[in-house]
Coordinates of C-alpha atoms and ligand atoms in Angstrom, one line a residue:
M1 CA 12.3 -12.2 -11.7
V2 CA 9.9 -9.5 -10.6
L3 CA 9.9 -5.8 -11.5
V4 CA 8.8 -3.7 -8.6
S5 CA 7.7 -0.3 -9.7
G6 CA 7.7 2.1 -6.8
G7 CA 10.0 -0.3 -5.0
A8 CA 11.8 2.5 -3.1
G9 CA 8.7 3.5 -1.3
Y10 CA 7.0 2.3 1.9
I11 CA 5.1 -0.8 0.7
G12 CA 7.4 -1.4 -2.3
S13 CA 10.5 -1.7 -0.1
H14 CA 8.9 -4.1 2.3
T15 CA 7.6 -6.2 -0.6
T16 CA 11.0 -6.2 -2.2
V17 CA 12.5 -7.7 1.0
E18 CA 9.8 -10.4 1.1
L19 CA 10.3 -11.3 -2.5
I20 CA 14.0 -11.7 -2.0
E21 CA 13.5 -13.7 1.1
A22 CA 11.2 -16.0 -0.9
G23 CA 13.9 -16.5 -3.4
Y24 CA 12.9 -14.2 -6.2
D25 CA 15.3 -12.0 -8.2
V26 CA 14.0 -8.4 -8.2
V27 CA 14.6 -5.2 -10.1
V28 CA 13.3 -2.0 -8.6
A29 CA 12.2 0.9 -10.7
D30 CA 11.3 4.2 -9.0
N31 CA 11.5 7.9 -10.0
L32 CA 12.1 8.8 -6.3
S33 CA 9.4 11.5 -6.5
N34 CA 8.1 10.5 -3.1
S35 CA 11.0 8.4 -1.8
D36 CA 14.7 8.3 -1.7
M37 CA 17.5 5.7 -1.9
S38 CA 17.3 4.9 1.8
G39 CA 14.5 2.4 1.1
V40 CA 16.7 0.6 -1.5
E41 CA 19.7 0.8 0.9
G42 CA 17.5 -0.6 3.7
V43 CA 16.5 -3.6 1.5
R44 CA 20.2 -4.3 0.9
K45 CA 21.1 -4.1 4.6
I46 CA 18.2 -6.5 5.5
T47 CA 18.7 -9.1 2.7
G48 CA 22.4 -8.7 1.9
V49 CA 21.3 -8.5 -1.8
E50 CA 22.3 -5.6 -4.0
V51 CA 19.0 -5.2 -5.8
P52 CA 19.3 -3.7 -9.3
F53 CA 17.7 -0.2 -9.1
V54 CA 16.7 2.0 -12.1
Q55 CA 15.6 5.6 -11.6
V56 CA 12.8 5.9 -14.0
D57 CA 9.4 7.5 -14.3
C58 CA 6.8 4.9 -15.4
C59 CA 5.1 7.8 -17.3
D60 CA 8.1 8.0 -19.6
K61 CA 7.4 5.0 -21.8
E62 CA 10.7 5.1 -23.7
A63 CA 12.7 5.2 -20.5
L64 CA 10.6 2.4 -19.0
R65 CA 11.1 0.4 -22.2
E66 CA 14.8 0.2 -21.5
V67 CA 14.0 -1.6 -18.2
F68 CA 11.9 -4.1 -20.1
K69 CA 14.7 -4.6 -22.7
K70 CA 17.4 -5.0 -20.1
Y71 CA 15.7 -7.2 -17.5
D72 CA 14.0 -10.5 -18.1
F73 CA 11.3 -10.4 -15.4
D74 CA 8.0 -12.4 -16.0
S75 CA 6.0 -10.5 -13.3
V76 CA 5.4 -6.9 -12.3
I77 CA 4.2 -5.5 -9.0
H78 CA 3.0 -2.0 -9.8
F79 CA 3.1 0.4 -6.9
A80 CA 4.3 3.5 -8.5
A81 CA 1.6 6.1 -8.0
F82 CA 0.7 9.3 -6.1
K83 CA -1.4 8.7 -3.0
A84 CA -2.3 11.9 -1.2
V85 CA -6.0 12.2 -1.1
G86 CA -6.2 16.0 -0.4
E87 CA -3.6 16.9 -3.0
S88 CA -5.5 14.9 -5.6
V89 CA -8.6 16.9 -4.9
A90 CA -6.6 20.2 -5.3
D91 CA -4.8 19.0 -8.4
P92 CA -6.7 16.2 -10.0
M93 CA -4.9 16.3 -13.4
K94 CA -1.6 15.6 -11.6
Y95 CA -3.1 12.4 -10.3
Y96 CA -4.9 11.3 -13.5
R97 CA -1.8 11.9 -15.6
N98 CA 0.6 10.1 -13.3
N99 CA -1.4 7.2 -12.0
L100 CA -3.2 6.3 -15.2
L101 CA -0.4 6.9 -17.6
S102 CA 2.1 4.8 -15.6
M103 CA -0.4 2.0 -15.4
M104 CA -1.1 2.1 -19.1
N105 CA 2.6 2.2 -20.0
V106 CA 3.3 -0.8 -17.8
V107 CA 0.5 -2.8 -19.4
D108 CA 1.5 -1.8 -22.9
L109 CA 5.1 -2.8 -22.3
M110 CA 4.1 -6.1 -20.7
R111 CA 2.2 -7.0 -23.8
E112 CA 4.9 -5.9 -26.1
Y113 CA 7.6 -7.8 -24.2
K114 CA 5.4 -10.7 -23.4
R115 CA 5.5 -10.5 -19.6
Q116 CA 2.8 -12.4 -17.9
N117 CA 1.8 -11.5 -14.4
I118 CA 0.9 -8.2 -12.8
V119 CA -0.2 -7.3 -9.3
F120 CA -1.7 -3.9 -8.9
S121 CA -1.8 -2.0 -5.6
S122 CA -5.4 -1.0 -5.2
S123 CA -7.1 0.3 -2.1
A124 CA -10.1 -0.1 0.2
T125 CA -10.9 3.4 -0.8
V126 CA -12.7 1.9 -3.8
Y127 CA -15.5 0.8 -1.4
G128 CA -16.2 4.4 -0.1
E129 CA -18.8 4.4 2.7
A130 CA -19.9 0.8 2.3
E131 CA -23.5 -0.2 3.1
E132 CA -22.5 -3.5 4.7
L133 CA -19.5 -4.3 6.9
P134 CA -17.2 -6.1 6.7
V135 CA -16.7 -5.5 3.0
T136 CA -16.2 -8.4 0.7
E137 CA -14.7 -8.2 -2.8
Q138 CA -18.3 -8.3 -4.0
T139 CA -19.3 -5.2 -2.1
P140 CA -20.1 -2.6 -4.7
R141 CA -17.6 0.1 -5.3
Q142 CA -18.9 3.6 -4.5
A143 CA -18.3 6.6 -6.7
A144 CA -14.9 8.0 -5.7
T145 CA -14.8 11.2 -3.7
S146 CA -11.2 12.1 -4.7
A147 CA -9.2 11.9 -7.9
Y148 CA -6.8 9.6 -6.0
G149 CA -9.7 7.2 -5.3
N150 CA -10.9 7.5 -8.8
T151 CA -7.4 6.5 -10.2
K152 CA -7.5 3.3 -8.1
Q153 CA -10.9 2.4 -9.6
M154 CA -9.8 3.3 -13.1
C155 CA -6.6 1.4 -12.8
E156 CA -8.5 -1.7 -11.6
D157 CA -10.7 -1.3 -14.7
I158 CA -7.8 -0.9 -17.1
L159 CA -6.2 -4.0 -15.6
R160 CA -9.4 -6.0 -15.7
D161 CA -10.1 -5.1 -19.4
A162 CA -6.5 -5.6 -20.5
V163 CA -5.9 -9.0 -18.9
T164 CA -9.3 -10.2 -20.1
A165 CA -8.7 -9.1 -23.7
Y166 CA -5.0 -9.9 -24.2
E167 CA -3.7 -13.4 -24.3
G168 CA -0.8 -14.2 -22.0
L169 CA -1.6 -11.6 -19.4
K170 CA -3.0 -12.2 -15.9
G171 CA -3.6 -9.7 -13.1
I172 CA -4.4 -9.5 -9.4
A173 CA -5.6 -6.3 -7.7
L174 CA -4.9 -6.2 -4.0
R175 CA -7.2 -3.9 -2.1
Y176 CA -5.2 -2.7 0.9
F177 CA -6.9 -1.5 4.0
N178 CA -4.7 0.7 6.2
P179 CA -1.0 -0.3 6.0
I180 CA 1.0 0.6 9.1
G181 CA 4.1 -0.4 10.9
A182 CA 7.6 -1.2 9.8
H183 CA 10.1 -4.0 9.2
P184 CA 11.2 -5.7 12.5
S185 CA 14.8 -4.6 11.7
A186 CA 13.6 -0.9 11.8
L187 CA 15.8 -0.4 8.7
I188 CA 12.8 0.4 6.4
G189 CA 9.5 2.0 7.2
E190 CA 7.2 4.8 6.2
L191 CA 8.9 8.1 5.4
P192 CA 6.3 10.8 4.7
R193 CA 7.5 14.1 3.2
G194 CA 6.2 17.1 5.1
V195 CA 3.3 16.9 7.5
P196 CA 2.0 13.3 7.6
Q197 CA -1.6 12.9 6.3
N198 CA -2.0 9.4 7.7
L199 CA -2.7 8.5 11.3
V200 CA 0.3 6.3 12.4
P201 CA 3.1 8.5 11.0
F202 CA 1.4 11.5 12.7
I203 CA 1.4 9.5 16.0
T204 CA 5.0 8.5 15.8
Q205 CA 6.1 12.0 14.8
T206 CA 4.2 13.4 17.7
A207 CA 5.8 10.9 20.1
A208 CA 9.2 12.0 18.6
G209 CA 8.4 15.6 19.3
I210 CA 8.3 16.6 15.7
R211 CA 4.6 17.4 15.8
E212 CA 3.2 19.1 18.9
C213 CA -0.2 17.4 19.1
L214 CA -2.1 14.8 17.3
S215 CA -5.6 15.8 16.3
V216 CA -8.1 12.9 16.6
F217 CA -10.6 13.8 13.8
G218 CA -14.0 13.4 15.4
N219 CA -15.3 11.6 18.4
D220 CA -19.0 12.0 17.6
Y221 CA -19.3 9.3 14.9
P222 CA -21.8 6.5 15.4
T223 CA -19.2 4.0 16.6
P224 CA -18.6 2.5 20.1
D225 CA -16.2 5.3 21.2
G226 CA -17.2 7.9 18.6
S227 CA -14.0 7.8 16.5
C228 CA -13.7 6.2 13.1
L229 CA -13.0 2.5 12.6
R230 CA -10.3 1.2 10.2
D231 CA -8.6 -2.1 9.5
Y232 CA -4.9 -1.6 10.2
I233 CA -2.8 -4.1 8.3
D234 CA 0.8 -4.7 9.1
V235 CA 3.1 -3.7 6.2
V236 CA 5.1 -6.9 6.4
D237 CA 2.0 -9.0 6.3
L238 CA 0.8 -6.9 3.4
A239 CA 4.1 -7.3 1.6
K240 CA 3.8 -11.1 2.0
A241 CA 0.4 -11.0 0.2
H242 CA 2.2 -9.7 -2.9
V243 CA 4.6 -12.7 -2.9
V244 CA 1.7 -15.1 -2.6
A245 CA -0.2 -13.3 -5.4
I246 CA 2.8 -13.5 -7.7
E247 CA 3.3 -17.2 -6.9
R248 CA -0.4 -17.9 -7.6
M249 CA -0.1 -16.6 -11.1
I250 CA 3.3 -18.1 -11.8
E251 CA 2.0 -21.5 -10.7
G252 CA -1.2 -21.1 -12.7
K253 CA -3.4 -21.4 -9.6
N254 CA -5.5 -18.3 -10.4
K255 CA -9.1 -19.1 -11.1
A256 CA -9.6 -16.2 -13.5
K257 CA -7.4 -14.0 -15.6
Y258 CA -8.3 -11.1 -13.3
E259 CA -8.8 -11.5 -9.6
I260 CA -9.3 -9.1 -6.6
F261 CA -8.5 -9.7 -3.0
N262 CA -9.0 -7.7 0.1
I263 CA -5.9 -7.4 2.2
G264 CA -6.6 -6.6 5.8
T265 CA -6.9 -8.2 9.2
G266 CA -10.7 -8.4 9.4
N267 CA -10.8 -6.2 12.5
G268 CA -12.2 -2.7 12.9
V269 CA -10.1 -0.6 15.3
S270 CA -11.0 2.9 16.3
V271 CA -8.6 5.9 16.2
L272 CA -8.8 6.2 20.0
E273 CA -8.1 2.5 20.5
L274 CA -5.1 2.8 18.3
V275 CA -3.8 5.8 20.2
E276 CA -4.3 4.0 23.5
S277 CA -2.6 0.9 22.3
F278 CA 0.3 2.9 20.9
Q279 CA 0.8 4.5 24.3
R280 CA 0.5 1.3 26.2
V281 CA 2.9 -0.9 24.1
N282 CA 5.5 1.8 23.8
D283 CA 5.1 3.0 27.4
L284 CA 4.8 6.7 26.6
K285 CA 2.2 9.5 26.7
L286 CA 1.0 11.0 23.5
N287 CA -0.1 14.6 23.3
Y288 CA -3.5 14.5 21.5
K289 CA -6.7 16.3 21.4
I290 CA -10.2 15.8 19.9
A291 CA -10.6 17.9 16.8
P292 CA -13.4 18.3 14.3
R293 CA -14.2 15.6 11.7
R294 CA -12.0 15.5 8.6
A295 CA -13.8 16.2 5.4
G296 CA -14.3 13.1 3.3
D297 CA -13.6 10.5 6.0
V298 CA -15.7 7.3 6.0
V299 CA -17.1 6.4 9.4
A300 CA -16.1 2.7 9.4
I301 CA -14.5 0.1 7.2
W302 CA -12.9 -3.2 7.7
A303 CA -12.3 -6.2 5.5
D304 CA -13.9 -9.6 5.1
T305 CA -10.6 -11.4 4.4
S306 CA -12.1 -14.9 3.8
L307 CA -11.3 -14.9 0.1
A308 CA -7.6 -14.0 0.7
N309 CA -7.5 -16.5 3.6
N310 CA -9.0 -19.4 1.6
E311 CA -7.9 -18.7 -2.0
L312 CA -4.4 -17.2 -1.4
G313 CA -3.8 -19.1 1.8
W314 CA -2.7 -15.8 3.2
R315 CA -3.7 -14.2 6.5
A316 CA -2.5 -11.3 8.6
E317 CA -0.2 -12.7 11.3
R318 CA 1.4 -9.9 13.2
E319 CA -0.4 -8.6 16.3
L320 CA -1.4 -5.0 16.3
D321 CA 0.7 -4.4 19.4
D322 CA 3.8 -5.6 17.6
T323 CA 3.0 -3.6 14.6
L324 CA 2.7 -0.4 16.8
R325 CA 6.0 -1.3 18.5
S326 CA 7.7 -1.6 15.1
A327 CA 6.3 1.8 14.0
W328 CA 7.8 3.5 17.0
A329 CA 11.1 1.6 16.7
W330 CA 11.4 2.8 13.1
E331 CA 10.6 6.4 14.0
K332 CA 13.2 6.3 16.8
N333 CA 15.8 4.8 14.5
I334 CA 15.4 7.5 11.8
R335 CA 15.4 10.3 14.4
G336 CA 18.3 8.9 16.4
I337 CA 16.2 8.6 19.6
K338 CA 17.4 6.0 22.1
Ligands
UD1_401 C1 -6.6 7.4 3.6 C2 -7.3 7.7 2.4 C3 -7.4 6.5 1.6 C4 -6.0 6.0 1.2 C5 -5.2 5.8 2.5 C6 -3.8 5.6 2.1 C7 -9.0 9.5 3.0 C8 -10.4 9.8 3.2 N1 -8.7 8.2 2.7 O1 -7.3 6.4 4.4 O2 -8.1 6.7 0.4 O3 -6.0 4.8 0.5 O4 -5.3 7.0 3.3 O5 -3.0 5.4 3.2 O6 -8.1 10.3 3.2 N2 -6.8 10.5 11.7 C9 -6.8 11.3 12.8 N3 -5.8 12.2 12.9 C10 -4.8 12.3 11.9 C11 -4.8 11.5 10.8 C12 -5.8 10.6 10.7 O7 -7.7 11.2 13.6 O8 -3.9 13.2 12.1 C13 -7.9 9.5 11.5 C14 -8.7 9.6 10.3 O9 -9.8 10.5 10.6 C15 -9.2 8.2 10.1 C16 -8.0 7.3 10.6 O10 -7.3 8.2 11.5 O11 -10.3 7.9 10.8 C17 -7.1 6.8 9.5 O12 -6.7 7.9 8.7 P1 -5.6 7.8 7.6 O13 -4.4 7.2 8.1 O14 -5.5 9.1 6.9 O15 -6.3 6.7 6.6 P2 -7.7 6.7 5.8 O16 -8.4 8.0 6.0 O17 -8.4 5.5 6.3

């Protein structure tokens, strides 16, 4: 059995589906601070399984303890965290308190209740503006430029130190590149609250007429078309990486108590290429304009995925075109667009 903290959210719900389809029992814990029950409901519709759900804030250790007492999971996938970069700069303590405390509570309780395996959802943000591309897991981390980014680095360190020191614990940090798209059923997907900060939800909301115009942040970067390059990873592929990571630890195939894997496609795609592809595959015209650069953006980053390919036996499978179709299918579904 696997505890998925933050399992009602975007990546958490997709991972819950993949775990169930791989034969795992799952319990979802989420405080619904940035999600709602539609994610859990979507998982039920897709899998036909009524996943146990506990509304709990992982920062509330005594409440979280009840989940550990009640459910006999051996593994935890820890997603529960805040993730808005700009907000974290404006209110860093909110991010440090939430993201660090929840991580520490999960690790403490895993020790106390003798649960073995933990996967932590880290981010390519830890690499900052890397000196060499693509980035490998050995590429040095750069000093974080946001509290959000800093919490990802600090949580990686907490996990590394804890699993190294304490017997019976193993951990894997997955460094996600840019997760996009939705489940092929269009029953779960990304559901940002308020104005989307990330590119693909902004694109789909613009296509749906909710946003007037997409701003492409910068076309004067030193890249082939002047817009930034990212490694856009399909959310279902990303979800499957979690299943493989859990399996690796359960089967004792891990080579160290703490391991890190990049989870991306290995391709750098520009913002303008992504916009063009979205229009082409969905046969629509997107209202967009070139806008000034966004503060804090890195120019280019994409993953060297050889470690995940060779060690985990995992690789990204879904074509970008299909992922972009799924993103639009999901947006249409939630907006009731035919
Ligand atoms: C951002 C965070 C990263 C976090 C990730 C989570 C920053 C600097 N980084 O990554 O730490 O892990 O989200 O999902 O915020 N873009 C536009 N117009 C838009 C929105 C985005 O042109 O309206 C461009 C951005 O300039 C960037 C690309 O699209 O070049 C991707 O942006 P985004 O989806 O926000 O992801 P990241 O910035 O890569």
